[in-house]
Amino acid sequence: FTTKYMFFMLTTLILVIGTISFLSVTYIDKSYTNISRIEQKTQVVNGTNQWVNNRQVTPLVSSLTLPNMQHIAVSPLFTTYYLAHSGINNLGNPLTSAFPVAQGWLQFFDAGALFLPVSHQASVSQYTDNMLSTLIDASTKNIVVGVVRLNLLQALLTTGSLATIGGEGSSLTYVDLRAATQPNRMIPAQTLNQYTALNTYIKATESQETFVQGGMRAGKDVGHVIAQPFWSYINRPNVAPDGWQEDIGVPLTEALPFTLTQSGSINHMQVQVFSYGGLLFDQDAASEQPTISRLNIGIDYLRTFGLPDVKVVAGQAVWSQGENALLDQPGTGHEIAHVGQNFPLVLQGDSRWSGGTLWYNVQWTAWQTTHTGWIQADALTFTSPPAATISQASFDVLSADLNAYLKTIGPDAGVVLYDITRQTYYTYNSSTQFIVASSMKVPIMLTFLHMVEQQGREPDDDEMNLLTTMIENSNNDSASALYDADGDASGISNYMQKIGVTGLSPDDDSWGYSLITPQAMVDMLTLLYQGKILNATHRVLALNLMENVETDQQVGIGDTAPTGATVAMKDGWVTGPDNLWAMNSSGIVITGNETYILAVYTQEQVSLDDGKAITQHVCSSIASLLDS
């Protein structure tokens, strides 16, 4: 009996243990099945089902260095869109200049990227950056301006970027955000009050969360709750001018708590992900208003995928914006030339990222010589200026040797060359004032001829004699007589103001010690040559006088001009109050199909010969460039 009883008890115990094990296994299986069923039964409308089985993880590109954002502007290609869509709040500051890719133009910002398609888009198979290509093809173009706002968040979640949320020291990555988008994380609408009870927001105890549907489950709405601080933020007109659904998108997660440790300080943060980006809430910020900022998905995209390939077309014309240096190598090279506003350049087909800044290899032609160098991409525009636009450059663009020579003289020389044929200025100390000496006789003549025009008459014989001897023979007495007739300094100043020339300061006591900039003299001669001042008869008279100055008054422009050139000019030289010499030469040179206007001024020279030598060297160097 005992043996049978023991056998019975043992058998019973085995059956009980087996039953318990079976029930446990069954419970676990049912639990797993229930989770799967929740996933399967949720009908998603916010797009988060695309990441249900995604386990991809993408490390950062450790070699990427982001540029100095203080010097980067919003490209004119995107300015209209940026301003209309509150770009400073929605996109932040530019991270890169706009640059060409295979399908169009692209510019990255803190919290996004803008893309402008070209009319002849390349196919996806021709494009090397598949991720960027996918983003471009999946985005919607703004009908008004044709600009596409790329959804960089899509790429970061899909690839599982390991970029940290909110920056270094964060406890979250995009892998965590992707997990939080899973459809089973959406909550039913009726559990909103329970949700509020379980989640508190510092400084928002009176918060009114807003439920947004993201799908259906068992015939009931499910979705995510937008926390009150975020809800208030996205309803601000300067944040979402087109409405939060259009500019921010629907929520893809709940508001997720995390910590951000920076400089030894721990900040308690929350992040909520929406269709087109994410919002950060700093719960520890000492402010009456919640501190809300955008998730820097632009920065995180570049740190994850690197800078996209640049598509440069060799032979493409570009123009300088403002004053910019050209280097022999991108980034760390030496400056070899300096271009100004609207100076034309040609892309060579090469580009390079250096320190997060894009550089283009460019070529330029100055008269008969061609040079190459590197320039920052954000210094250029691909939009051609109007046909009559004047460009500017330093003399090192025209001639490195001449520029080096001028630098040896320093502030005691000033030169402006206006290449009328190509509408380009080359300058060195163009706005420095120099003693004008006898070249003051040009504005004296122009002012006098304007005066007789106003009087409705022509110069009489005595006045013609004064004009002729003043210009052709540089007679000082004749100049003084006409200076008095002009009304002295005030008369000259009034006429200069009338014709828009600045930089001439007439001297009341002695016209020869008036001060002038080289740019002012070139401006005067340009107006005369282009027929914008005086009547036709008086313009011919003025130019004829300047073309017939006596031989010993033709130092500089006159005695170095190309053979056969027509030269209308005026020189000047005088000792200054310190007994040092000032010498200058200015004029209009026409040779073949080339026309240029040149003003060379010197001062503080020990002898007149020194001043003449400088003037002749500069003038002859410029003339020789046309024959090289």
XYZ file of C-alpha atoms in Angstrom:
628
model
C 0.000 0.000 0.000
C 2.744 2.316 0.939
C 4.524 1.718 -2.346
C 1.323 2.217 -4.340
C 0.488 5.346 -2.361
C 3.926 6.799 -2.920
C 3.688 5.999 -6.637
C 0.269 7.678 -6.767
C 1.522 10.782 -4.991
C 4.572 11.005 -7.223
C 2.429 10.655 -10.349
C 0.047 13.311 -9.063
C 2.927 15.686 -8.286
C 4.337 15.228 -11.794
C 0.934 15.942 -13.309
C 0.508 19.068 -11.180
C 3.981 20.378 -12.086
C 3.339 19.631 -15.737
C 0.027 21.406 -15.622
C 1.562 24.457 -13.950
C 4.351 24.510 -16.531
C 1.869 24.202 -19.362
C -0.241 26.976 -17.955
C 2.817 29.189 -17.553
C 3.921 28.572 -21.104
C 0.406 29.157 -22.313
C 0.233 32.461 -20.405
C 3.538 33.656 -21.829
C 2.502 32.696 -25.313
C -0.821 34.463 -24.877
C 0.977 37.559 -23.586
C 3.232 37.643 -26.669
C 0.275 36.962 -28.918
C -1.661 39.819 -27.352
C 1.188 42.276 -28.046
C 1.407 41.095 -31.638
C -2.326 41.386 -31.997
C -2.235 44.950 -30.714
C 0.290 45.763 -33.430
C -1.737 43.992 -36.059
C -5.064 45.453 -34.996
C -3.831 49.074 -34.957
C -4.748 50.757 -38.208
C -2.072 53.427 -38.505
C -2.711 56.764 -40.230
C 0.352 58.704 -39.015
C 2.898 56.573 -40.903
C 4.647 55.030 -37.909
C 3.959 51.462 -39.082
C 6.934 51.825 -41.457
C 9.342 51.318 -38.539
C 7.651 48.355 -36.816
C 10.294 45.794 -37.770
C 13.182 48.214 -38.306
C 16.288 47.392 -36.252
C 18.879 49.329 -38.287
C 21.504 51.340 -36.408
C 23.818 53.937 -38.032
C 26.909 55.332 -36.251
C 28.011 58.944 -36.694
C 30.519 60.205 -39.228
C 33.327 61.043 -36.810
C 35.361 63.088 -39.311
C 32.684 65.704 -40.017
C 33.434 69.265 -38.923
C 30.552 71.701 -39.135
C 31.238 75.207 -40.460
C 31.240 78.517 -38.627
C 27.575 79.417 -38.973
C 28.015 83.117 -38.215
C 29.252 83.831 -41.731
C 26.665 81.844 -43.711
C 23.563 83.506 -45.128
C 20.289 82.097 -46.382
C 20.708 81.644 -50.113
C 18.676 83.957 -52.368
C 17.280 80.723 -53.833
C 15.493 80.065 -50.535
C 14.978 83.539 -49.045
C 11.334 83.842 -50.113
C 10.405 80.451 -48.659
C 12.491 81.004 -45.508
C 10.828 84.324 -44.697
C 7.303 83.179 -45.550
C 7.542 80.065 -43.369
C 9.172 81.605 -40.286
C 12.460 79.963 -41.146
C 14.293 81.240 -38.082
C 11.866 79.247 -35.887
C 11.214 76.283 -38.187
C 14.668 75.797 -39.705
C 17.074 77.844 -37.607
C 20.348 79.243 -38.930
C 22.095 78.028 -42.097
C 24.681 75.288 -41.619
C 25.985 75.324 -45.179
C 25.806 77.608 -48.136
C 23.487 76.510 -50.933
C 25.269 74.095 -53.249
C 24.365 72.057 -56.339
C 23.658 68.339 -56.192
C 22.677 66.112 -59.115
C 18.983 66.984 -58.886
C 19.042 70.642 -57.886
C 20.172 73.021 -55.142
C 20.454 72.169 -51.455
C 21.025 74.144 -48.244
C 21.180 72.721 -44.718
C 19.923 74.493 -41.595
C 19.984 73.666 -37.873
C 16.616 71.952 -38.006
C 16.138 70.996 -41.625
C 17.129 71.384 -45.255
C 15.669 73.143 -48.291
C 15.925 71.843 -51.823
C 15.222 73.549 -55.154
C 14.859 71.099 -58.062
C 16.384 71.892 -61.424
C 14.316 71.576 -64.561
C 16.381 68.654 -65.862
C 16.446 66.389 -62.811
C 18.740 63.386 -62.820
C 17.147 60.009 -62.240
C 17.587 58.205 -58.932
C 19.873 55.668 -60.592
C 22.230 58.477 -61.602
C 22.401 59.885 -58.093
C 25.057 58.564 -55.732
C 23.420 59.628 -52.446
C 20.491 57.204 -52.221
C 19.260 58.489 -48.852
C 19.109 62.081 -50.066
C 17.547 60.956 -53.320
C 14.809 59.105 -51.423
C 14.090 62.174 -49.313
C 13.864 64.393 -52.389
C 11.515 62.047 -54.228
C 9.262 61.612 -51.174
C 8.897 65.327 -50.433
C 6.246 67.734 -51.660
C 7.180 70.873 -53.561
C 5.867 74.263 -52.485
C 3.840 75.308 -55.517
C 4.427 79.042 -55.112
C 8.241 79.111 -54.975
C 9.095 75.567 -56.058
C 11.094 74.825 -52.893
C 11.042 71.434 -51.168
C 11.536 71.123 -47.417
C 13.269 67.796 -46.922
C 12.052 65.589 -44.074
C 15.438 64.755 -42.568
C 13.772 63.178 -39.539
C 12.544 60.387 -41.800
C 16.120 59.425 -42.641
C 17.346 59.643 -39.040
C 14.567 57.378 -37.743
C 14.727 54.924 -40.638
C 18.465 54.380 -40.316
C 18.522 54.511 -36.525
C 21.005 57.344 -36.179
C 23.101 57.252 -33.027
C 23.155 61.054 -32.867
C 22.180 62.063 -29.343
C 18.959 63.989 -28.840
C 19.686 67.546 -27.769
C 23.449 67.202 -28.213
C 26.337 65.626 -26.317
C 25.495 64.382 -22.835
C 22.009 63.188 -23.766
C 20.571 59.842 -22.703
C 18.525 59.387 -25.912
C 19.278 58.652 -29.586
C 17.112 58.370 -32.689
C 16.999 54.616 -32.080
C 15.077 55.381 -28.874
C 12.810 57.808 -30.689
C 12.065 55.211 -33.354
C 11.099 52.701 -30.671
C 8.728 55.266 -29.185
C 6.901 55.595 -32.516
C 5.722 51.958 -32.516
C 1.954 51.706 -33.103
C 1.407 49.800 -29.838
C 2.645 52.928 -27.994
C -0.386 54.909 -29.163
C -2.951 55.355 -26.415
C -6.741 55.280 -26.632
C -8.477 58.641 -26.458
C -10.526 57.667 -23.399
C -7.384 57.047 -21.321
C -6.386 60.696 -21.564
C -7.293 61.428 -17.943
C -5.329 58.405 -16.755
C -2.405 59.571 -18.892
C -2.523 63.001 -17.271
C -2.503 61.447 -13.830
C 0.570 59.390 -14.622
C 2.591 62.165 -16.238
C 3.469 65.473 -14.633
C 5.152 68.445 -16.251
C 7.200 70.814 -14.170
C 5.783 74.335 -14.319
C 2.717 72.957 -16.137
C 0.548 71.420 -13.452
C -2.429 73.182 -14.955
C -1.544 71.715 -18.363
C -4.257 70.829 -20.854
C -2.954 68.086 -23.086
C -4.363 67.723 -26.592
C -5.070 64.324 -28.082
C -4.337 63.790 -31.789
C -5.514 60.629 -33.511
C -2.810 58.483 -35.071
C -4.838 55.391 -35.894
C -7.652 53.023 -34.927
C -7.616 50.008 -32.649
C -10.627 47.791 -31.948
C -12.862 50.417 -33.476
C -11.578 53.187 -31.214
C -9.309 56.152 -31.825
C -5.715 55.843 -30.678
C -2.990 58.380 -30.958
C -0.664 60.636 -29.020
C -1.072 63.476 -26.599
C 0.600 66.818 -27.270
C 1.743 68.184 -23.929
C 0.529 71.686 -23.051
C 3.931 73.444 -23.366
C 4.380 71.976 -26.853
C 0.751 72.671 -27.767
C 1.086 76.337 -26.861
C 4.328 76.598 -28.812
C 3.116 75.067 -32.085
C 0.040 77.307 -32.095
C 2.114 80.494 -32.151
C 1.767 82.307 -35.525
C 5.513 83.002 -35.693
C 6.246 79.291 -35.211
C 3.689 77.755 -37.560
C 2.351 80.462 -39.899
C 0.622 77.820 -42.044
C -0.796 75.961 -39.034
C 0.871 73.316 -36.912
C -0.390 70.421 -39.040
C 1.378 71.894 -42.080
C 4.558 73.232 -40.461
C 5.085 70.840 -37.536
C 3.022 67.768 -38.402
C 1.135 65.265 -36.274
C 2.740 63.741 -33.157
C 4.536 60.415 -33.670
C 5.414 59.831 -30.002
C 4.396 60.890 -26.545
C 6.476 63.540 -24.765
C 9.501 61.511 -23.650
C 11.545 62.452 -20.563
C 15.352 62.309 -20.689
C 18.361 63.963 -19.107
C 20.989 66.190 -20.708
C 24.309 66.493 -18.911
C 26.458 69.448 -19.963
C 29.354 71.057 -18.073
C 28.511 68.942 -15.034
C 24.929 70.191 -14.914
C 21.972 67.852 -15.408
C 18.929 69.219 -17.201
C 15.643 67.363 -17.169
C 14.277 67.464 -20.685
C 11.350 66.238 -22.718
C 11.259 65.564 -26.421
C 8.240 64.957 -28.620
C 8.561 63.827 -32.215
C 6.256 65.133 -34.939
C 6.011 64.390 -38.664
C 8.551 67.041 -39.681
C 10.824 67.281 -36.671
C 11.013 67.282 -32.913
C 10.492 69.723 -30.046
C 12.601 69.956 -26.903
C 11.337 71.214 -23.532
C 13.918 72.215 -20.912
C 12.117 71.629 -17.625
C 14.903 73.158 -15.531
C 15.184 76.476 -17.385
C 14.679 79.406 -15.023
C 11.915 81.195 -16.893
C 8.248 81.931 -16.455
C 7.636 80.708 -19.988
C 8.508 77.115 -20.989
C 11.774 76.937 -22.935
C 10.904 75.186 -26.206
C 13.374 74.624 -29.043
C 13.549 72.628 -32.248
C 15.404 69.334 -32.463
C 18.506 70.000 -34.578
C 17.815 67.375 -37.210
C 19.888 69.285 -39.783
C 23.002 69.020 -37.639
C 22.215 65.408 -36.725
C 21.699 64.472 -40.385
C 25.095 65.823 -41.405
C 26.787 64.128 -38.443
C 25.159 60.847 -39.402
C 25.489 60.823 -43.192
C 28.159 63.435 -43.867
C 28.030 66.181 -46.441
C 26.350 65.240 -49.745
C 28.244 65.020 -53.006
C 28.511 68.342 -54.816
C 27.667 68.387 -58.515
C 29.825 71.065 -60.146
C 29.538 71.772 -63.864
C 32.826 72.875 -65.391
C 32.474 76.112 -67.309
C 29.563 77.384 -65.191
C 29.676 81.176 -64.784
C 29.472 82.524 -61.218
C 29.865 85.946 -59.603
C 31.421 87.164 -56.369
C 29.167 88.526 -53.643
C 30.985 91.263 -51.739
C 34.721 91.325 -51.078
C 36.284 87.864 -51.053
C 39.728 86.291 -51.094
C 40.854 83.656 -53.587
C 43.290 81.067 -52.209
C 45.832 78.763 -53.811
C 44.350 75.860 -51.803
C 40.932 75.553 -50.121
C 40.625 76.388 -46.455
C 44.222 76.698 -45.316
C 45.866 78.088 -48.444
C 47.453 81.471 -49.094
C 45.504 84.433 -50.442
C 46.479 85.084 -54.044
C 43.821 87.566 -55.169
C 40.858 89.591 -53.891
C 37.641 90.071 -55.819
C 34.791 92.476 -55.102
C 31.086 92.634 -55.798
C 29.886 91.037 -59.069
C 33.338 89.986 -60.278
C 32.870 87.184 -62.851
C 34.446 83.768 -62.314
C 34.157 80.375 -63.998
C 33.889 77.030 -62.186
C 36.621 74.543 -63.054
C 34.580 71.485 -62.047
C 36.359 70.763 -58.752
C 34.942 71.348 -55.282
C 36.108 70.446 -51.802
C 34.771 70.554 -48.246
C 37.319 71.994 -45.819
C 36.479 72.472 -42.163
C 32.809 72.108 -42.997
C 32.986 74.862 -45.627
C 32.532 74.187 -49.334
C 35.157 75.596 -51.717
C 35.069 75.876 -55.511
C 38.023 75.854 -57.865
C 37.514 78.838 -60.170
C 39.177 80.584 -63.075
C 39.167 84.254 -63.972
C 40.447 86.294 -66.880
C 41.803 89.816 -66.442
C 42.601 91.403 -69.781
C 44.887 88.965 -71.608
C 45.820 86.736 -68.636
C 43.984 83.815 -67.010
C 44.391 82.649 -63.400
C 42.920 79.982 -61.103
C 42.230 79.765 -57.374
C 39.782 78.563 -54.714
C 36.886 80.534 -53.235
C 34.245 79.753 -50.601
C 30.927 78.632 -52.044
C 28.900 81.055 -49.936
C 30.891 83.936 -51.478
C 29.371 83.224 -54.899
C 26.082 83.598 -56.684
C 25.004 81.623 -59.739
C 22.535 84.340 -60.697
C 24.001 86.714 -63.264
C 23.796 90.433 -62.444
C 22.096 92.871 -64.860
C 24.017 93.518 -68.085
C 25.161 97.009 -67.068
C 26.446 95.951 -63.646
C 30.000 96.999 -62.773
C 32.351 94.537 -61.073
C 35.242 95.244 -58.728
C 38.545 93.645 -57.797
C 41.916 94.342 -56.283
C 45.003 94.793 -58.465
C 46.219 91.298 -57.509
C 43.430 89.926 -59.736
C 44.892 91.832 -62.672
C 48.610 91.433 -61.891
C 50.278 89.847 -58.880
C 53.530 91.657 -59.730
C 51.899 95.085 -59.920
C 50.022 94.451 -56.688
C 53.248 93.451 -54.943
C 54.929 96.618 -56.227
C 52.121 98.821 -54.881
C 52.367 97.146 -51.494
C 56.019 98.210 -51.260
C 54.842 101.840 -51.456
C 52.050 101.296 -48.964
C 49.695 104.194 -48.154
C 51.677 106.711 -50.238
C 50.137 105.517 -53.499
C 46.562 105.189 -54.682
C 45.395 103.722 -57.993
C 42.019 103.192 -59.654
C 41.722 101.529 -63.045
C 38.300 101.375 -64.679
C 38.258 98.873 -67.527
C 35.320 100.288 -69.470
C 35.434 97.484 -72.035
C 34.681 94.865 -69.359
C 33.017 97.182 -66.838
C 35.471 96.321 -64.089
C 37.232 98.425 -61.466
C 40.678 97.492 -60.126
C 41.639 99.467 -57.045
C 44.422 100.145 -54.560
C 43.832 102.713 -51.779
C 41.005 104.073 -53.915
C 39.369 106.081 -51.124
C 42.539 107.692 -49.728
C 42.743 111.449 -50.328
C 45.888 112.866 -51.982
C 47.011 116.412 -52.832
C 45.403 117.125 -56.192
C 47.988 119.640 -57.586
C 47.417 120.525 -61.266
C 44.925 117.703 -61.890
C 42.525 120.046 -60.063
C 42.340 121.829 -63.406
C 40.005 119.092 -64.685
C 37.167 119.820 -62.197
C 37.810 123.557 -62.648
C 37.260 123.126 -66.399
C 34.158 120.951 -65.999
C 32.591 123.326 -63.495
C 33.239 126.323 -65.744
C 31.750 124.676 -68.840
C 28.671 123.698 -66.843
C 28.356 127.308 -65.654
C 28.352 128.756 -69.188
C 25.798 126.133 -70.216
C 23.555 127.319 -67.416
C 24.025 130.844 -68.730
C 22.990 129.697 -72.214
C 26.188 130.751 -73.966
C 29.594 129.597 -75.199
C 32.985 130.599 -73.731
C 34.276 133.867 -75.241
C 37.762 134.194 -76.730
C 39.401 135.182 -73.437
C 37.739 132.277 -71.615
C 38.774 129.860 -74.372
C 42.356 131.098 -74.015
C 42.198 130.496 -70.245
C 40.797 126.960 -70.754
C 43.406 126.095 -73.371
C 46.437 127.355 -71.459
C 45.152 125.842 -68.206
C 44.809 122.317 -69.637
C 47.321 122.093 -72.501
C 50.118 124.141 -70.855
C 49.072 123.667 -67.201
C 49.151 127.443 -66.636
C 48.422 128.175 -62.984
C 47.342 131.786 -63.500
C 44.712 130.664 -65.979
C 43.517 128.063 -63.481
C 43.233 130.691 -60.722
C 41.178 132.985 -62.943
C 38.720 130.219 -63.840
C 38.618 129.004 -60.212
C 37.461 132.470 -59.202
C 34.879 132.459 -62.012
C 33.561 129.097 -60.762
C 32.941 130.518 -57.296
C 36.082 129.054 -55.733
C 35.741 126.024 -53.453
C 31.981 126.325 -52.947
C 31.310 126.484 -56.683
C 33.378 123.349 -57.345
C 31.788 121.521 -54.400
C 28.275 122.381 -55.556
C 28.950 121.036 -59.036
C 30.526 117.837 -57.706
C 27.468 117.278 -55.559
C 25.225 117.886 -58.569
C 26.944 115.227 -60.680
C 27.282 112.764 -57.787
C 31.072 112.765 -57.381
C 32.378 112.412 -53.835
C 35.959 112.443 -52.577
C 37.039 115.929 -53.757
C 37.666 118.535 -51.033
C 38.469 121.912 -52.696
C 40.756 124.310 -50.819
C 39.478 127.877 -50.500
C 42.919 129.475 -50.293
C 44.893 127.370 -52.768
C 43.201 125.120 -55.320
C 46.436 123.120 -55.824
C 46.296 121.910 -52.221
C 42.785 120.576 -52.575
C 42.437 116.891 -51.718
C 41.003 114.169 -53.955
C 40.641 110.407 -54.017
C 41.723 108.417 -57.084
C 38.158 107.116 -57.292
C 36.754 110.669 -57.522
C 39.001 111.515 -60.472
C 38.058 108.313 -62.303
C 34.370 108.986 -61.629
C 34.665 112.485 -63.129
C 36.449 111.253 -66.244
C 33.950 108.394 -66.643
C 30.997 110.797 -66.606
C 32.764 112.940 -69.197
C 33.643 109.991 -71.463
C 30.169 108.416 -71.243
C 28.428 111.712 -72.040
C 26.607 112.001 -68.739
C 27.770 115.559 -68.020
C 27.941 118.704 -70.169
C 26.468 118.997 -73.643
C 28.027 117.308 -76.673
C 29.916 120.422 -77.827
C 31.526 121.035 -74.454
C 32.386 117.360 -73.976
C 34.269 117.382 -77.278
C 36.005 120.590 -76.244
C 37.091 119.200 -72.862
C 38.389 115.919 -74.337
C 40.191 117.731 -77.159
C 42.040 119.965 -74.675
C 43.093 116.946 -72.605
C 44.272 115.089 -75.730
C 46.614 117.924 -76.654
C 48.589 118.630 -73.476
C 52.181 119.574 -74.199
C 54.827 116.875 -74.184
C 56.431 117.724 -70.838
C 53.004 117.399 -69.205
C 52.475 113.803 -70.401
C 54.345 111.960 -67.643
C 52.734 108.654 -66.622
C 49.673 107.824 -68.652
C 50.788 109.804 -71.694
C 54.377 108.618 -72.175
C 53.634 104.944 -71.367
C 50.390 104.463 -73.333
C 50.206 101.683 -75.957
C 51.451 102.708 -79.389
C 48.749 104.489 -81.401
C 46.484 105.034 -78.381
C 44.354 108.139 -77.958
C 44.991 109.645 -74.532
C 43.013 112.428 -72.818
C 44.903 113.222 -69.625
C 46.084 115.631 -66.965
C 49.076 115.407 -64.635
C 49.852 117.241 -61.448
C 52.795 117.650 -59.091
C 53.631 119.912 -56.169
C 55.603 119.910 -52.925
C 53.499 119.542 -49.827
C 53.751 121.522 -46.573
C 56.427 119.067 -45.420
C 58.495 119.693 -48.593
C 57.828 116.162 -49.830
C 56.464 115.655 -53.323
C 52.986 114.704 -54.500
C 52.735 113.572 -58.117
C 49.773 112.172 -60.070
C 48.587 111.258 -63.546
C 44.997 110.651 -64.691
C 43.376 110.076 -68.038
C 41.283 108.179 -70.590
C 43.104 105.705 -72.877
C 41.556 104.312 -76.075
C 43.569 101.711 -77.952
C 41.964 99.452 -80.557
C 38.869 97.910 -78.982
C 40.072 98.661 -75.460
C 39.149 101.682 -73.362
C 40.236 102.308 -69.801
C 40.331 105.219 -67.359
C 43.220 105.424 -64.924
C 44.182 107.616 -61.973
C 47.539 107.184 -60.195
C 48.322 109.345 -57.154
C 51.477 109.470 -55.018
C 52.567 111.504 -52.016
C 55.351 111.846 -49.435
C 58.095 111.308 -52.036
C 61.599 112.697 -51.456
C 61.876 113.972 -55.024
C 59.636 114.656 -58.000
C 61.577 112.011 -59.925
C 60.562 109.411 -57.331
C 56.905 110.312 -57.813
C 57.253 110.214 -61.584
C 58.995 106.832 -61.424
C 56.136 105.315 -59.422
C 53.520 106.770 -61.752
C 55.316 105.624 -64.883
C 55.881 102.122 -63.479
C 52.184 101.671 -62.660
C 50.965 103.147 -65.963
C 53.408 101.167 -68.104
C 52.606 97.914 -66.228
C 48.911 98.382 -66.951
C 49.503 99.277 -70.603
C 51.732 96.234 -71.077
C 48.997 93.887 -69.841
C 47.015 94.634 -72.983
C 49.934 93.451 -75.123
C 50.789 90.330 -73.086
